[in-house]
PDB file of N, CA and C in Angstrom:
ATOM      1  N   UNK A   1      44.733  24.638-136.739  1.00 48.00           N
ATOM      2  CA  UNK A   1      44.615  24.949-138.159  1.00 48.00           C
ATOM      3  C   UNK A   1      43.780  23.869-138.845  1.00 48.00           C
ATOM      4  N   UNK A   2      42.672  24.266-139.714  1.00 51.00           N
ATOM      5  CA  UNK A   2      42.077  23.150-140.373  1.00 51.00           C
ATOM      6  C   UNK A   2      42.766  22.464-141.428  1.00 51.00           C
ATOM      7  N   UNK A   3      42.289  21.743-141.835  1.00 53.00           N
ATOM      8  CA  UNK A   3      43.091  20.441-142.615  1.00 53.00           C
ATOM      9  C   UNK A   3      42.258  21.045-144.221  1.00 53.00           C
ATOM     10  N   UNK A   4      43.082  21.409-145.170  1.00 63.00           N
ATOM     11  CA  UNK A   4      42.589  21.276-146.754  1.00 63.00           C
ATOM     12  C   UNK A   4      41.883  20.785-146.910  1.00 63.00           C
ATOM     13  N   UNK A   5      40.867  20.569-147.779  1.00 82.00           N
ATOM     14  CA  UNK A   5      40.196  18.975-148.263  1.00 82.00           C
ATOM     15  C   UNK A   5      40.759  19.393-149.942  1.00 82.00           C
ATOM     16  N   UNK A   6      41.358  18.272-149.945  1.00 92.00           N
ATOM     17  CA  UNK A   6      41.607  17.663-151.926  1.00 92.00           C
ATOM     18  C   UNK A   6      40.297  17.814-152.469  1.00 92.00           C
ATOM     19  N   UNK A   7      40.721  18.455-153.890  1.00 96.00           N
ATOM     20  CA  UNK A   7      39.573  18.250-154.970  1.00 96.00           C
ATOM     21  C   UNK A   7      40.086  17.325-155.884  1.00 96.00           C
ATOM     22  N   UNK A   8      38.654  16.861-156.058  1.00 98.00           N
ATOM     23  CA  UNK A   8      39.082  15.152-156.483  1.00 98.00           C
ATOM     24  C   UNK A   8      38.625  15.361-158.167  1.00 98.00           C
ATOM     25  N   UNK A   9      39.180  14.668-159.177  1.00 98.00           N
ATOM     26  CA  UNK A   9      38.540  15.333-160.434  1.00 98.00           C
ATOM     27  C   UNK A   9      38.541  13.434-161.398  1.00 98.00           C
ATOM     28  N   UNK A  10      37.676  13.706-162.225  1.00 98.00           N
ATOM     29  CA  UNK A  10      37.332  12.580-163.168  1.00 98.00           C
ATOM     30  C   UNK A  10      37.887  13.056-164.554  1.00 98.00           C
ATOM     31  N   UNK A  11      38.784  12.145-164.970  1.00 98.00           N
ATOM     32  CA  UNK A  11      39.498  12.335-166.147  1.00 98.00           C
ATOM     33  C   UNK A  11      39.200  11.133-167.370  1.00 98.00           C
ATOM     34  N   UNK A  12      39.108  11.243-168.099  1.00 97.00           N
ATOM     35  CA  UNK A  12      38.978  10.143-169.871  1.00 97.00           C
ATOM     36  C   UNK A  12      40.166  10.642-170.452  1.00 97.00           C
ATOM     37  N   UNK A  13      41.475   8.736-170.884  1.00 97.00           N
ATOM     38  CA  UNK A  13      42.208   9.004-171.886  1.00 97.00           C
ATOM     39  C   UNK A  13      41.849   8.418-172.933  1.00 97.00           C
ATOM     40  N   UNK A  14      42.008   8.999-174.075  1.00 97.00           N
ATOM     41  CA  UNK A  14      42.028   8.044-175.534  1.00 97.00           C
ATOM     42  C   UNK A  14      43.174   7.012-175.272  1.00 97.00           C
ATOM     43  N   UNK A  15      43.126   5.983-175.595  1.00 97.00           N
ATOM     44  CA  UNK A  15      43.870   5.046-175.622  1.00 97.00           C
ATOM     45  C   UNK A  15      44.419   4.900-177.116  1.00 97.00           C
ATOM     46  N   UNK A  16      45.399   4.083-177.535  1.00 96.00           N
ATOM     47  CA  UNK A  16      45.758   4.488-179.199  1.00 96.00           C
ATOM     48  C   UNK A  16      45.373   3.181-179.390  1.00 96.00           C
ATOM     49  N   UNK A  17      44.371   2.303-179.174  1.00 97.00           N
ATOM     50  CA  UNK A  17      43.610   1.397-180.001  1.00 97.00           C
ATOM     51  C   UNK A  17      42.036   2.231-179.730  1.00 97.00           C
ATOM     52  N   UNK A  18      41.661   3.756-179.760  1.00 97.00           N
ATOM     53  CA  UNK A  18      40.606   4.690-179.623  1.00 97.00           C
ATOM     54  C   UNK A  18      39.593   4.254-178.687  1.00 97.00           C
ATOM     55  N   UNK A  19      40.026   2.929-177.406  1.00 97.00           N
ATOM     56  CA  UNK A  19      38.836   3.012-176.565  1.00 97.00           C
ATOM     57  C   UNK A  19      39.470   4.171-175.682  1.00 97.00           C
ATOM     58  N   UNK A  20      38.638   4.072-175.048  1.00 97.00           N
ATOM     59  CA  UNK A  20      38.350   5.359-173.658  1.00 97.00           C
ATOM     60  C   UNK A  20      38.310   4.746-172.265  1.00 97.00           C
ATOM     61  N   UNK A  21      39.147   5.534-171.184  1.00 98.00           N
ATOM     62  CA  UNK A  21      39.864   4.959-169.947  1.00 98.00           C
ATOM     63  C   UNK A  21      39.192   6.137-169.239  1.00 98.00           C
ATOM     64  N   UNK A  22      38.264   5.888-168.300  1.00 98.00           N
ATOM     65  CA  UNK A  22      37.823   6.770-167.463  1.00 98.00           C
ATOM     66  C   UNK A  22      38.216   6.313-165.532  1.00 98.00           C
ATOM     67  N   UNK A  23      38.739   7.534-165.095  1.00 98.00           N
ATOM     68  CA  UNK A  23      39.445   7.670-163.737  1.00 98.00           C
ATOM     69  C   UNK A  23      39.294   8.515-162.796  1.00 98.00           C
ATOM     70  N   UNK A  24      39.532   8.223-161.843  1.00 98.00           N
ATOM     71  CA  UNK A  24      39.697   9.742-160.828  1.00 98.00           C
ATOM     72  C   UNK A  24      41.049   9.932-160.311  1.00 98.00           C
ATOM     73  N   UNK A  25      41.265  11.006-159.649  1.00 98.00           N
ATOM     74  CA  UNK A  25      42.180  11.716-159.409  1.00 98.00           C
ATOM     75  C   UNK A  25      42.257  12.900-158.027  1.00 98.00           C
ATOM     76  N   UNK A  26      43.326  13.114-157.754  1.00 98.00           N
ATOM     77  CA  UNK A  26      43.497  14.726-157.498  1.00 98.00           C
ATOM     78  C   UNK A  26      44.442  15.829-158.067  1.00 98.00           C
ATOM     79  N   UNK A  27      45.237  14.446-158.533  1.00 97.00           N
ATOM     80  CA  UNK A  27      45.981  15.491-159.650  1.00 97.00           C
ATOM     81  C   UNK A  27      46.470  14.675-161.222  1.00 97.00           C
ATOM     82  N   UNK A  28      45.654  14.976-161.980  1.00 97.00           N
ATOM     83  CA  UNK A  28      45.172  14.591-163.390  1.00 97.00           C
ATOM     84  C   UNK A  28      46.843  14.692-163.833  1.00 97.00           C
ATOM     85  N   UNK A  29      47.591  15.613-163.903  1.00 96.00           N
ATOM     86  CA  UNK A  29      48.508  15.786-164.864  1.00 96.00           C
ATOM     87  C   UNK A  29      49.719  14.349-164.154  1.00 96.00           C
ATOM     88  N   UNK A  30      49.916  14.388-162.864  1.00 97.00           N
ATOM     89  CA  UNK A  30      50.413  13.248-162.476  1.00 97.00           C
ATOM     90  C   UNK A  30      50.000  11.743-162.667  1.00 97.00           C
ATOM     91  N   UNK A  31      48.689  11.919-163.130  1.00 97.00           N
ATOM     92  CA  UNK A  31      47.900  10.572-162.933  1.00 97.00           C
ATOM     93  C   UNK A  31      48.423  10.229-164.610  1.00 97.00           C
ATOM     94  N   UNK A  32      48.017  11.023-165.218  1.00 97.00           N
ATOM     95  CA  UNK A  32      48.056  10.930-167.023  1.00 97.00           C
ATOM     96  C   UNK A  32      50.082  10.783-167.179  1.00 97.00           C
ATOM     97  N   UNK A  33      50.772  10.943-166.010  1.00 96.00           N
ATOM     98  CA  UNK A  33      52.745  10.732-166.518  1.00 96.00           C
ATOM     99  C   UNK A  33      52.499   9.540-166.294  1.00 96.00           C
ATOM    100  N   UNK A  34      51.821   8.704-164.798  1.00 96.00           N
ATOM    101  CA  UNK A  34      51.905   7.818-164.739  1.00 96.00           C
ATOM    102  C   UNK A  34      51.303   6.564-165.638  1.00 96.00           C
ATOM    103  N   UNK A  35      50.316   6.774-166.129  1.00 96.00           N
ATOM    104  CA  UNK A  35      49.439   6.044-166.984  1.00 96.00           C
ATOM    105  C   UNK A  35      50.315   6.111-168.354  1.00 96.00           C
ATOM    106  N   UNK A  36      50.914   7.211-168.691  1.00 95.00           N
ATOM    107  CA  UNK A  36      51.724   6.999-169.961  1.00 95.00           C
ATOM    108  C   UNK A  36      53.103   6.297-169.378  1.00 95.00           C
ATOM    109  N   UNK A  37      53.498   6.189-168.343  1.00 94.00           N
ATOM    110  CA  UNK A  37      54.573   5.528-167.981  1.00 94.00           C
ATOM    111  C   UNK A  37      54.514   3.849-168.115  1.00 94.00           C
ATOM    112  N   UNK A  38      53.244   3.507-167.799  1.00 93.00           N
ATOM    113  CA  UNK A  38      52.624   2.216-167.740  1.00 93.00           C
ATOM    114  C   UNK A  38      53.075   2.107-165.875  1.00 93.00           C
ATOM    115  N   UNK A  39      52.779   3.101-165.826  1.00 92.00           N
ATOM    116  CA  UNK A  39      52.269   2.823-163.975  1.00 92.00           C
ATOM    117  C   UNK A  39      50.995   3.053-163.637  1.00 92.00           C
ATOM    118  N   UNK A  40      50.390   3.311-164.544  1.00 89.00           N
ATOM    119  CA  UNK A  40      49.154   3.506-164.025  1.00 89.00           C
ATOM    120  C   UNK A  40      47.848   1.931-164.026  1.00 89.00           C
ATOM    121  N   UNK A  41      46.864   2.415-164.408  1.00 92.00           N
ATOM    122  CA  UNK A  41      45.615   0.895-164.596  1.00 92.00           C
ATOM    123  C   UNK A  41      46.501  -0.053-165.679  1.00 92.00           C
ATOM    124  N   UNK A  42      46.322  -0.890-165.339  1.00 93.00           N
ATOM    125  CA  UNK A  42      46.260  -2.431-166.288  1.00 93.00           C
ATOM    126  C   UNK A  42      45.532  -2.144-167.434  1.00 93.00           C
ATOM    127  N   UNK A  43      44.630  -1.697-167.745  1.00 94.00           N
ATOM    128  CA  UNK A  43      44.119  -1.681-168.455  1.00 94.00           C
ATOM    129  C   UNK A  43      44.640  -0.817-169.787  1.00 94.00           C
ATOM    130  N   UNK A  44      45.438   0.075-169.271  1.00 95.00           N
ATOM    131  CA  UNK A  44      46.168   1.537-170.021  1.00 95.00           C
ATOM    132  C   UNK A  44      47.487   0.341-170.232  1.00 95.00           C
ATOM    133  N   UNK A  45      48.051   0.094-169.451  1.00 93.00           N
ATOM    134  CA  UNK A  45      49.081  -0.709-169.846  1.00 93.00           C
ATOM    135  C   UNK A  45      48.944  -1.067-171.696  1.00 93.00           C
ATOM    136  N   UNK A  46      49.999  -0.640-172.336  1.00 90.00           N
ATOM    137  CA  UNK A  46      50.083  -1.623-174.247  1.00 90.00           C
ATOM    138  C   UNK A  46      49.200  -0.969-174.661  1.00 90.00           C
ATOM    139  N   UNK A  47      48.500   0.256-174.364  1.00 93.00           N
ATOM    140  CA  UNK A  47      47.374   0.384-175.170  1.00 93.00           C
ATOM    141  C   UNK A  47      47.517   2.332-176.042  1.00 93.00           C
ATOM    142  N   UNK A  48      48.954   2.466-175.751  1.00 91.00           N
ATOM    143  CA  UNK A  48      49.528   3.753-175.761  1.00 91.00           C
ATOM    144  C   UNK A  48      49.444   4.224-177.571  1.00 91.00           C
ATOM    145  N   UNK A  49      49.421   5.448-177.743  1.00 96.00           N
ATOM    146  CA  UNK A  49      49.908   7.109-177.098  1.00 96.00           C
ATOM    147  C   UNK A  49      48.691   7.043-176.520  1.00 96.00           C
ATOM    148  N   UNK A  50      48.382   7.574-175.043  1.00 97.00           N
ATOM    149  CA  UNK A  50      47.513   7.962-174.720  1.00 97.00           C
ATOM    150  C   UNK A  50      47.456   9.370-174.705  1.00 97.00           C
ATOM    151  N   UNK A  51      45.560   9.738-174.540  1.00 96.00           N
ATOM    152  CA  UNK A  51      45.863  11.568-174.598  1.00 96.00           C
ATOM    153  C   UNK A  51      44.324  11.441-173.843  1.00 96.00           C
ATOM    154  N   UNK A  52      44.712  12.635-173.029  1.00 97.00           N
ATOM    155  CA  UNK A  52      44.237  13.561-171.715  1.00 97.00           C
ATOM    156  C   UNK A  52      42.750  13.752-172.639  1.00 97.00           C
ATOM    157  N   UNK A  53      41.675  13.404-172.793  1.00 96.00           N
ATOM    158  CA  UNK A  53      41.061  14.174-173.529  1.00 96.00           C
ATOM    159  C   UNK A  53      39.577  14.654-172.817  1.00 96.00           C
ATOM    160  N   UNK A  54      39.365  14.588-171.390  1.00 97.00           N
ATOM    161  CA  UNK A  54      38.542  14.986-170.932  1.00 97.00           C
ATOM    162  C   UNK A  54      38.580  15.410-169.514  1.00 97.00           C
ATOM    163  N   UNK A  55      38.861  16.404-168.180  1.00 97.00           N
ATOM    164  CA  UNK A  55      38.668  16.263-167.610  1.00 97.00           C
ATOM    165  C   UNK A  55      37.729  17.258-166.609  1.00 97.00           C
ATOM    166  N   UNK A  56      37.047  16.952-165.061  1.00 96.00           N
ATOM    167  CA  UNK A  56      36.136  17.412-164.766  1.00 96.00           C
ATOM    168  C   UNK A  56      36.364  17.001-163.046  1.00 96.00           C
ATOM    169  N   UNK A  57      36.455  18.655-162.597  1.00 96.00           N
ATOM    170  CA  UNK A  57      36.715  19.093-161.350  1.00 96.00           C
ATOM    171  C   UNK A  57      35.112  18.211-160.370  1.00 96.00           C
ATOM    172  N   UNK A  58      35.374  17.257-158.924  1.00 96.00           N
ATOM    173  CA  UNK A  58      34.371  16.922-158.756  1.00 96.00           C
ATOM    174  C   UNK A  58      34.066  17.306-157.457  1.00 96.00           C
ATOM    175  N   UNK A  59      34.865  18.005-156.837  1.00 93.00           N
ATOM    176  CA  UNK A  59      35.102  17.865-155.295  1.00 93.00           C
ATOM    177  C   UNK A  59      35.615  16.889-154.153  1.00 93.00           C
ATOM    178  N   UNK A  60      34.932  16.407-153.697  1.00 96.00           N
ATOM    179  CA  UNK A  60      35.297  15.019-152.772  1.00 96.00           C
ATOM    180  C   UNK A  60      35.923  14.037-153.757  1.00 96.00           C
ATOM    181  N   UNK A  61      35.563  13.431-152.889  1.00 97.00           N
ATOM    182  CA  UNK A  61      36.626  11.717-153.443  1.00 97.00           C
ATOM    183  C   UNK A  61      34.917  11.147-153.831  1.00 97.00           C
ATOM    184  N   UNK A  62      34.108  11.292-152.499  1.00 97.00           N
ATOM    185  CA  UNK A  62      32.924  10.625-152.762  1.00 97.00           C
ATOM    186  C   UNK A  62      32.064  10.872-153.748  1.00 97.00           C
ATOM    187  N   UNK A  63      32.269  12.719-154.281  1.00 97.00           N
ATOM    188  CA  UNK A  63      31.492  13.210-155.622  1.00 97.00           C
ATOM    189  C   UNK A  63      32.222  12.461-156.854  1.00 97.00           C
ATOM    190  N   UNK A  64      33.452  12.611-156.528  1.00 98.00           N
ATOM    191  CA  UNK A  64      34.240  11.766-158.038  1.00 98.00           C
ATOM    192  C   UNK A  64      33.925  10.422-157.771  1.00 98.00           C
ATOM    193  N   UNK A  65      33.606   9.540-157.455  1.00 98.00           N
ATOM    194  CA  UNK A  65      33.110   7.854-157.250  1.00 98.00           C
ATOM    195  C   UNK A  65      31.918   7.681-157.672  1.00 98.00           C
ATOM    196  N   UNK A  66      31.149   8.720-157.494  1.00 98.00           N
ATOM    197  CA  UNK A  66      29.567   8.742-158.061  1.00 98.00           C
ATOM    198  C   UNK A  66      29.703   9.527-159.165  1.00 98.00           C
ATOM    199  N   UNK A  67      30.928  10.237-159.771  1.00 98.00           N
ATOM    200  CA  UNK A  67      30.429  10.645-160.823  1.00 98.00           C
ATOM    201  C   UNK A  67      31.327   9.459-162.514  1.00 98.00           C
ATOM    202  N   UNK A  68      32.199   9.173-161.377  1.00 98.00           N
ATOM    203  CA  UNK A  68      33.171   7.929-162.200  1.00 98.00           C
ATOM    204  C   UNK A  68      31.970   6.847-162.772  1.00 98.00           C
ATOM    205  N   UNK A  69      31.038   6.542-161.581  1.00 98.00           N
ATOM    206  CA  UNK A  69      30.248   5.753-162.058  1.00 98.00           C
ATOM    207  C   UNK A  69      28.848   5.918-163.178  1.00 98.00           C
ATOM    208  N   UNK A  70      28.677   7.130-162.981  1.00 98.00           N
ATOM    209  CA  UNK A  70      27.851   7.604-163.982  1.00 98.00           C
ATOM    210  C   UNK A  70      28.230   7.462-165.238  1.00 98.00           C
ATOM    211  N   UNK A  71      29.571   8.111-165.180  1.00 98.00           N
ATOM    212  CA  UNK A  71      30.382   8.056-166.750  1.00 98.00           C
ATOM    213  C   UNK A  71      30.912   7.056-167.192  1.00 98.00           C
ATOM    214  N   UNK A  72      31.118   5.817-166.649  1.00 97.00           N
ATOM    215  CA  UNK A  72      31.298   4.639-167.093  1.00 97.00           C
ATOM    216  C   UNK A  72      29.817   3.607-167.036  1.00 97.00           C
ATOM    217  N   UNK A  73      29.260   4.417-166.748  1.00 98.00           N
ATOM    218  CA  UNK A  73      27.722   3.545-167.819  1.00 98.00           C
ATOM    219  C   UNK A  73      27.108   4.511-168.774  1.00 98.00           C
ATOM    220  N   UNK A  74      27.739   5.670-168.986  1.00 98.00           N
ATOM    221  CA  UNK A  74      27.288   5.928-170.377  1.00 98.00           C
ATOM    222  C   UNK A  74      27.538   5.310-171.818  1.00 98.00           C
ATOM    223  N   UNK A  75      27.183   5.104-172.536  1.00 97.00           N
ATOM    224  CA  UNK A  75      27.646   4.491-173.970  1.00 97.00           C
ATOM    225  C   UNK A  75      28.450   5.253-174.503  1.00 97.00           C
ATOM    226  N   UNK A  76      29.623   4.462-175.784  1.00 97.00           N
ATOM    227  CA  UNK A  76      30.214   5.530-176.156  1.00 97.00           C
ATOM    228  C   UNK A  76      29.790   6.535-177.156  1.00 97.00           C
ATOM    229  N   UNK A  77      29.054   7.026-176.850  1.00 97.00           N
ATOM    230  CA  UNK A  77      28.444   7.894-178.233  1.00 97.00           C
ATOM    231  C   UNK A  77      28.224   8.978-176.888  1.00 97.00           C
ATOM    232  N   UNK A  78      27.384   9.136-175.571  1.00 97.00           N
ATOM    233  CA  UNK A  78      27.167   9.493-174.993  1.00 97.00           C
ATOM    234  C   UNK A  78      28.738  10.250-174.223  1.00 97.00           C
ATOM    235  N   UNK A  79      29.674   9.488-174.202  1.00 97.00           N
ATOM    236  CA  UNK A  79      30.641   9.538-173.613  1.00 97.00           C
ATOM    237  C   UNK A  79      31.711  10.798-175.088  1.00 97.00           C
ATOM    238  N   UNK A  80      31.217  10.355-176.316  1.00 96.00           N
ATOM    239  CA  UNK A  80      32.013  11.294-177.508  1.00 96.00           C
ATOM    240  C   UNK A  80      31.757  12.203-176.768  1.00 96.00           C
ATOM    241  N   UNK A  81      30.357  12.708-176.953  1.00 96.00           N
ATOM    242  CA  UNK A  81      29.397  13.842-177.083  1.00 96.00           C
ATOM    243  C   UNK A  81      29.951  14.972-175.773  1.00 96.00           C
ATOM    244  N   UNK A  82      30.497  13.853-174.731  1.00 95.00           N
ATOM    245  CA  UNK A  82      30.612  14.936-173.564  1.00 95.00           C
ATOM    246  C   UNK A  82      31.790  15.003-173.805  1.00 95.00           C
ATOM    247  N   UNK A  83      33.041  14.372-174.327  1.00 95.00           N
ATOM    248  CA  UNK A  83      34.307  14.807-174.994  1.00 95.00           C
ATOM    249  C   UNK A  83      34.367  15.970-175.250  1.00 95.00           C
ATOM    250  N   UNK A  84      33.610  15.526-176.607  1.00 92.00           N
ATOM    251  CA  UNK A  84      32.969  17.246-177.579  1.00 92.00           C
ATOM    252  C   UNK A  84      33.180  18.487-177.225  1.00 92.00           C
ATOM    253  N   UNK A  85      32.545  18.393-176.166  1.00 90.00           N
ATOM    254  CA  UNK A  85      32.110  19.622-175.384  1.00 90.00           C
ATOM    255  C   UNK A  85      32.698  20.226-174.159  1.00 90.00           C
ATOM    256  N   UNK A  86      34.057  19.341-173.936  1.00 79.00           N
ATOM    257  CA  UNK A  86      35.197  19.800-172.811  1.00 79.00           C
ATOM    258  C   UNK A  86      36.174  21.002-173.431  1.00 79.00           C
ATOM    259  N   UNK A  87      36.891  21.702-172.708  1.00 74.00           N
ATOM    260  CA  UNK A  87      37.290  22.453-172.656  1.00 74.00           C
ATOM    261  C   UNK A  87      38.431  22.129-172.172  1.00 74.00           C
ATOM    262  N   UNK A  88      39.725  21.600-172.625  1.00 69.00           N
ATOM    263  CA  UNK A  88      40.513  21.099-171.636  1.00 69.00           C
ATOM    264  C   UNK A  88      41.937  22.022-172.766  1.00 69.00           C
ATOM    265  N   UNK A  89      42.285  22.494-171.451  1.00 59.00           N
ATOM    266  CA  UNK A  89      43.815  23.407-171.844  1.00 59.00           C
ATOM    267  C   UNK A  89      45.318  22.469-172.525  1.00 59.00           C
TER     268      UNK A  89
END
């Protein structure tokens, strides 16, 4: 029997001092309990209510690493803009 492959996805939380926390994943809704738990990045740690406000299906682990990195050298104006324009349930 073949083995699944995980889809790996890139997620942005608002942080409640309004910077922006960009991550990967395979499963966003677990990643976002933990990050509001303060189990997640150091960085999310004290920096709460956080909120889910972007995310984006990437495939691999290796498509989400190259696309993590794209989106954390965009500026934040660049980074609103694709906010903007998510669709997130």
């Amino acid at each position: 029997m073949k083995e699944e492959k995980q889809i790996w996805y890139l997620y942005i939380l608002r942080c409640g001092d309004n910077t922006l926390y960009t991550g990967i994943t395979v499963d966003v809704e677990k990643r976002f309990a933990a990050h509001s738990a303060g189990r997640g990045a150091k960085y999310t740690r004290g920096r709460g209510p956080l909120e889910l406000v972007y995310r984006e299906r990437c495939g691999t682990h290796s498509d989400a690493l190259k696309r993590e990195w794209i989106v954390k050298s965009m500026n934040r104006h660049q980074k609103e803009k694709m906010i903007g324009q998510a669709d997130i349930p």
